[in-house]
PDB file of C-alpha atoms and ligand atoms in Angstrom:
ATOM      1  CA  UNK L   1      -4.564  21.782 -35.750  1.00 71.00           C
ATOM      2  CA  UNK L   2      -5.320  22.909 -39.427  1.00 76.00           C
ATOM      3  CA  UNK L   3      -8.622  22.896 -40.099  1.00 75.00           C
ATOM      4  CA  UNK L   4     -10.233  21.454 -43.742  1.00 75.00           C
ATOM      5  CA  UNK L   5     -11.996  24.437 -44.880  1.00 67.00           C
ATOM      6  CA  UNK L   6     -14.021  22.393 -47.375  1.00 76.00           C
ATOM      7  CA  UNK L   7     -15.811  21.205 -44.770  1.00 77.00           C
ATOM      8  CA  UNK L   8     -19.194  22.049 -43.370  1.00 88.00           C
ATOM      9  CA  UNK L   9     -19.349  24.792 -40.631  1.00 95.00           C
ATOM     10  CA  UNK L  10     -18.875  23.636 -37.077  1.00 95.00           C
ATOM     11  CA  UNK L  11     -21.430  26.200 -35.581  1.00 96.00           C
ATOM     12  CA  UNK L  12     -19.448  24.910 -32.500  1.00 97.00           C
ATOM     13  CA  UNK L  13     -15.916  26.970 -33.471  1.00 98.00           C
ATOM     14  CA  UNK L  14     -14.371  29.401 -31.012  1.00 98.00           C
ATOM     15  CA  UNK L  15     -15.974  32.429 -33.038  1.00 98.00           C
ATOM     16  CA  UNK L  16     -19.130  30.922 -33.143  1.00 98.00           C
ATOM     17  CA  UNK L  17     -18.734  30.742 -29.611  1.00 98.00           C
ATOM     18  CA  UNK L  18     -17.248  34.095 -30.124  1.00 98.00           C
ATOM     19  CA  UNK L  19     -20.337  35.941 -31.993  1.00 98.00           C
ATOM     20  CA  UNK L  20     -23.367  33.673 -29.559  1.00 98.00           C
ATOM     21  CA  UNK L  21     -21.672  35.742 -26.642  1.00 98.00           C
ATOM     22  CA  UNK L  22     -20.961  32.699 -24.726  1.00 98.00           C
ATOM     23  CA  UNK L  23     -17.101  33.170 -24.616  1.00 97.00           C
ATOM     24  CA  UNK L  24     -15.880  36.616 -23.668  1.00 98.00           C
ATOM     25  CA  UNK L  25     -13.702  38.748 -26.322  1.00 98.00           C
ATOM     26  CA  UNK L  26     -13.432  42.614 -25.992  1.00 98.00           C
ATOM     27  CA  UNK L  27     -16.134  43.930 -29.089  1.00 98.00           C
ATOM     28  CA  UNK L  28     -13.965  46.346 -30.225  1.00 98.00           C
ATOM     29  CA  UNK L  29     -16.461  47.046 -33.293  1.00 98.00           C
ATOM     30  CA  UNK L  30     -19.553  45.486 -34.615  1.00 98.00           C
ATOM     31  CA  UNK L  31     -22.919  46.396 -36.945  1.00 98.00           C
ATOM     32  CA  UNK L  32     -24.508  44.801 -39.090  1.00 98.00           C
ATOM     33  CA  UNK L  33     -21.864  42.360 -40.840  1.00 98.00           C
ATOM     34  CA  UNK L  34     -18.650  41.704 -38.738  1.00 98.00           C
ATOM     35  CA  UNK L  35     -17.481  41.652 -35.375  1.00 98.00           C
ATOM     36  CA  UNK L  36     -13.860  42.769 -35.145  1.00 98.00           C
ATOM     37  CA  UNK L  37     -11.792  41.439 -31.477  1.00 98.00           C
ATOM     38  CA  UNK L  38      -8.074  41.163 -30.197  1.00 98.00           C
ATOM     39  CA  UNK L  39      -6.367  37.842 -30.639  1.00 98.00           C
ATOM     40  CA  UNK L  40      -5.737  36.419 -28.117  1.00 98.00           C
ATOM     41  CA  UNK L  41      -1.958  35.763 -28.369  1.00 98.00           C
ATOM     42  CA  UNK L  42      -0.974  38.394 -30.329  1.00 98.00           C
ATOM     43  CA  UNK L  43       1.607  38.738 -32.610  1.00 97.00           C
ATOM     44  CA  UNK L  44       2.472  42.417 -33.215  1.00 98.00           C
ATOM     45  CA  UNK L  45       1.395  45.307 -31.075  1.00 98.00           C
ATOM     46  CA  UNK L  46      -2.050  45.486 -32.757  1.00 98.00           C
ATOM     47  CA  UNK L  47      -2.875  42.385 -33.366  1.00 98.00           C
ATOM     48  CA  UNK L  48      -7.044  42.425 -34.939  1.00 98.00           C
ATOM     49  CA  UNK L  49      -9.425  39.783 -35.975  1.00 99.00           C
ATOM     50  CA  UNK L  50     -12.081  40.938 -38.199  1.00 99.00           C
ATOM     51  CA  UNK L  51     -14.729  38.096 -38.488  1.00 98.00           C
ATOM     52  CA  UNK L  52     -18.118  38.598 -40.645  1.00 98.00           C
ATOM     53  CA  UNK L  53     -21.384  37.355 -38.600  1.00 98.00           C
ATOM     54  CA  UNK L  54     -22.446  34.652 -41.279  1.00 98.00           C
ATOM     55  CA  UNK L  55     -21.644  31.652 -40.721  1.00 98.00           C
ATOM     56  CA  UNK L  56     -18.347  31.436 -43.178  1.00 98.00           C
ATOM     57  CA  UNK L  57     -15.508  28.571 -42.767  1.00 97.00           C
ATOM     58  CA  UNK L  58     -12.934  30.527 -44.420  1.00 97.00           C
ATOM     59  CA  UNK L  59     -12.465  32.976 -47.545  1.00 97.00           C
ATOM     60  CA  UNK L  60     -12.990  30.169 -50.256  1.00 96.00           C
ATOM     61  CA  UNK L  61     -15.911  29.537 -49.218  1.00 96.00           C
ATOM     62  CA  UNK L  62     -16.958  33.056 -48.336  1.00 98.00           C
ATOM     63  CA  UNK L  63     -16.064  34.540 -51.784  1.00 98.00           C
ATOM     64  CA  UNK L  64     -17.611  32.128 -53.307  1.00 97.00           C
ATOM     65  CA  UNK L  65     -20.883  32.029 -51.738  1.00 97.00           C
ATOM     66  CA  UNK L  66     -21.320  35.188 -49.868  1.00 98.00           C
ATOM     67  CA  UNK L  67     -24.669  37.756 -51.303  1.00 98.00           C
ATOM     68  CA  UNK L  68     -22.533  40.719 -52.590  1.00 98.00           C
ATOM     69  CA  UNK L  69     -24.234  42.856 -50.179  1.00 98.00           C
ATOM     70  CA  UNK L  70     -22.228  40.969 -47.349  1.00 98.00           C
ATOM     71  CA  UNK L  71     -18.960  40.902 -48.783  1.00 98.00           C
ATOM     72  CA  UNK L  72     -19.049  44.067 -49.068  1.00 98.00           C
ATOM     73  CA  UNK L  73     -20.599  45.339 -45.310  1.00 98.00           C
ATOM     74  CA  UNK L  74     -17.186  42.770 -44.535  1.00 98.00           C
ATOM     75  CA  UNK L  75     -14.860  44.576 -47.246  1.00 98.00           C
ATOM     76  CA  UNK L  76     -15.557  47.927 -45.421  1.00 98.00           C
ATOM     77  CA  UNK L  77     -16.094  46.593 -42.013  1.00 98.00           C
ATOM     78  CA  UNK L  78     -12.260  45.256 -41.627  1.00 98.00           C
ATOM     79  CA  UNK L  79     -11.366  49.345 -43.623  1.00 98.00           C
ATOM     80  CA  UNK L  80     -13.448  50.801 -40.449  1.00 98.00           C
ATOM     81  CA  UNK L  81     -11.435  48.715 -38.025  1.00 98.00           C
ATOM     82  CA  UNK L  82      -7.799  49.822 -39.066  1.00 98.00           C
ATOM     83  CA  UNK L  83      -9.320  53.446 -39.769  1.00 98.00           C
ATOM     84  CA  UNK L  84     -10.778  53.520 -36.779  1.00 98.00           C
ATOM     85  CA  UNK L  85      -7.791  51.914 -34.698  1.00 98.00           C
ATOM     86  CA  UNK L  86      -6.010  55.263 -36.704  1.00 98.00           C
ATOM     87  CA  UNK L  87      -3.267  52.666 -38.539  1.00 98.00           C
ATOM     88  CA  UNK L  88      -3.849  53.389 -42.472  1.00 98.00           C
ATOM     89  CA  UNK L  89      -1.268  56.238 -41.820  1.00 98.00           C
ATOM     90  CA  UNK L  90       1.932  54.379 -40.234  1.00 98.00           C
ATOM     91  CA  UNK L  91       0.228  51.269 -42.318  1.00 98.00           C
ATOM     92  CA  UNK L  92      -1.377  47.728 -41.538  1.00 98.00           C
ATOM     93  CA  UNK L  93      -1.395  43.800 -42.886  1.00 98.00           C
ATOM     94  CA  UNK L  94      -3.926  41.729 -43.598  1.00 98.00           C
ATOM     95  CA  UNK L  95      -4.193  38.221 -43.532  1.00 98.00           C
ATOM     96  CA  UNK L  96      -6.598  35.508 -43.706  1.00 98.00           C
ATOM     97  CA  UNK L  97      -4.973  31.866 -43.728  1.00 97.00           C
ATOM     98  CA  UNK L  98      -6.929  29.071 -45.959  1.00 96.00           C
ATOM     99  CA  UNK L  99      -6.796  26.138 -45.676  1.00 93.00           C
ATOM    100  CA  UNK L 100      -3.805  23.743 -44.334  1.00 92.00           C
ATOM    101  CA  UNK L 101      -0.846  24.833 -46.393  1.00 94.00           C
ATOM    102  CA  UNK L 102      -2.111  28.154 -44.954  1.00 95.00           C
ATOM    103  CA  UNK L 103      -2.123  26.850 -41.248  1.00 93.00           C
ATOM    104  CA  UNK L 104      -6.410  27.930 -40.464  1.00 96.00           C
ATOM    105  CA  UNK L 105      -7.392  26.727 -37.185  1.00 97.00           C
ATOM    106  CA  UNK L 106     -10.045  28.024 -36.307  1.00 97.00           C
ATOM    107  CA  UNK L 107     -12.492  27.637 -39.230  1.00 97.00           C
ATOM    108  CA  UNK L 108     -14.593  30.743 -38.577  1.00 98.00           C
ATOM    109  CA  UNK L 109     -13.792  33.313 -41.800  1.00 98.00           C
ATOM    110  CA  UNK L 110     -11.369  35.933 -40.214  1.00 98.00           C
ATOM    111  CA  UNK L 111      -9.117  38.106 -41.307  1.00 98.00           C
ATOM    112  CA  UNK L 112      -6.346  39.198 -38.952  1.00 98.00           C
ATOM    113  CA  UNK L 113      -5.049  42.564 -38.885  1.00 98.00           C
ATOM    114  CA  UNK L 114      -1.421  43.153 -37.409  1.00 98.00           C
ATOM    115  CA  UNK L 115      -0.097  46.761 -37.173  1.00 98.00           C
ATOM    116  CA  UNK L 116       1.978  49.141 -34.834  1.00 98.00           C
ATOM    117  CA  UNK L 117       5.638  48.575 -35.564  1.00 98.00           C
ATOM    118  CA  UNK L 118       7.777  46.966 -38.832  1.00 97.00           C
ATOM    119  CA  UNK L 119       6.277  43.969 -39.946  1.00 97.00           C
ATOM    120  CA  UNK L 120       9.927  42.515 -41.364  1.00 93.00           C
ATOM    121  CA  UNK L 121       8.813  40.514 -44.673  1.00 93.00           C
ATOM    122  CA  UNK L 122       5.282  38.949 -45.823  1.00 90.00           C
ATOM    123  CA  UNK L 123       6.286  34.884 -44.268  1.00 89.00           C
ATOM    124  CA  UNK L 124       9.071  33.972 -42.348  1.00 81.00           C
ATOM    125  CA  UNK L 125      11.953  32.099 -44.149  1.00 76.00           C
ATOM    126  CA  UNK L 126      13.080  28.803 -42.596  1.00 69.00           C
TER     127      UNK L 126
HETATM  128  P1  LIG R 201      -5.716  30.847 -38.198  1.00 52.74           P
HETATM  129  O1  LIG R 201      -4.663  30.554 -37.494  1.00 52.74           O
HETATM  130  O2  LIG R 201      -5.311  32.527 -39.074  1.00 52.74           O
HETATM  131  O3  LIG R 201      -6.843  30.065 -37.855  1.00 52.74           O
HETATM  132  O4  LIG R 201      -5.753  31.687 -36.682  1.00 52.74           O
HETATM  133  C1  LIG R 201      -6.447  32.001 -35.614  1.00 52.74           C
HETATM  134  C2  LIG R 201      -6.261  33.135 -34.173  1.00 52.74           C
HETATM  135  O5  LIG R 201      -7.449  33.320 -33.185  1.00 52.74           O
HETATM  136  C3  LIG R 201      -5.071  32.823 -33.567  1.00 52.74           C
HETATM  137  O6  LIG R 201      -4.373  33.687 -33.875  1.00 52.74           O
HETATM  138  C4  LIG R 201      -4.923  32.281 -32.222  1.00 52.74           C
HETATM  139  O7  LIG R 201      -4.631  33.670 -30.961  1.00 52.74           O
HETATM  140  C5  LIG R 201      -7.088  32.937 -32.266  1.00 52.74           C
HETATM  141  N1  LIG R 201      -7.674  33.200 -31.059  1.00 52.74           N
HETATM  142  C6  LIG R 201      -8.512  31.785 -31.016  1.00 52.74           C
HETATM  143  N2  LIG R 201      -8.872  31.713 -29.919  1.00 52.74           N
HETATM  144  C7  LIG R 201      -9.121  32.880 -28.946  1.00 52.74           C
HETATM  145  C8  LIG R 201     -10.169  33.588 -29.273  1.00 52.74           C
HETATM  146  N3  LIG R 201     -11.562  33.069 -27.774  1.00 52.74           N
HETATM  147  N4  LIG R 201      -9.768  34.941 -28.431  1.00 52.74           N
HETATM  148  C9  LIG R 201      -9.457  35.414 -29.467  1.00 52.74           C
HETATM  149  N5  LIG R 201      -8.167  35.069 -30.645  1.00 52.74           N
HETATM  150  C10 LIG R 201      -8.618  33.790 -30.691  1.00 52.74           C
END
């Protein structure tokens, strides 16, 4: 069920629970601002999720309300994860679903990092 990205933050969402260690995830990278772990249902040979440690529903919430230091820390973390995974030369794709038309499912901001093979067209065409 796509989420309404305008709703207040729900502390019980699955990524909040991963951050608190209540649900297991393989922690590929972690710093003061961000956590990266593999997507449970990978859509590419490499499919990593990078989430901010702060409580933000979506890209909209984060870009509007996060302090500049937190935005910089998170954006740098996404780049660090890709670099550490050796993905810069072959390339990768970033995606942040926001709200119903995007089919955002989890109401905690997450950036999908796809890589490992040619990724095809940017959007599926029906
Ligand atoms: P989105 O549709 O952009 O909200 O993407 C949510 C993503 O979270 C999907 O790709 C799911 O496969 C992934 N996901 C859901 N639960 C977990 C989990 N426990 N661990 C890792 N990934 C998850």
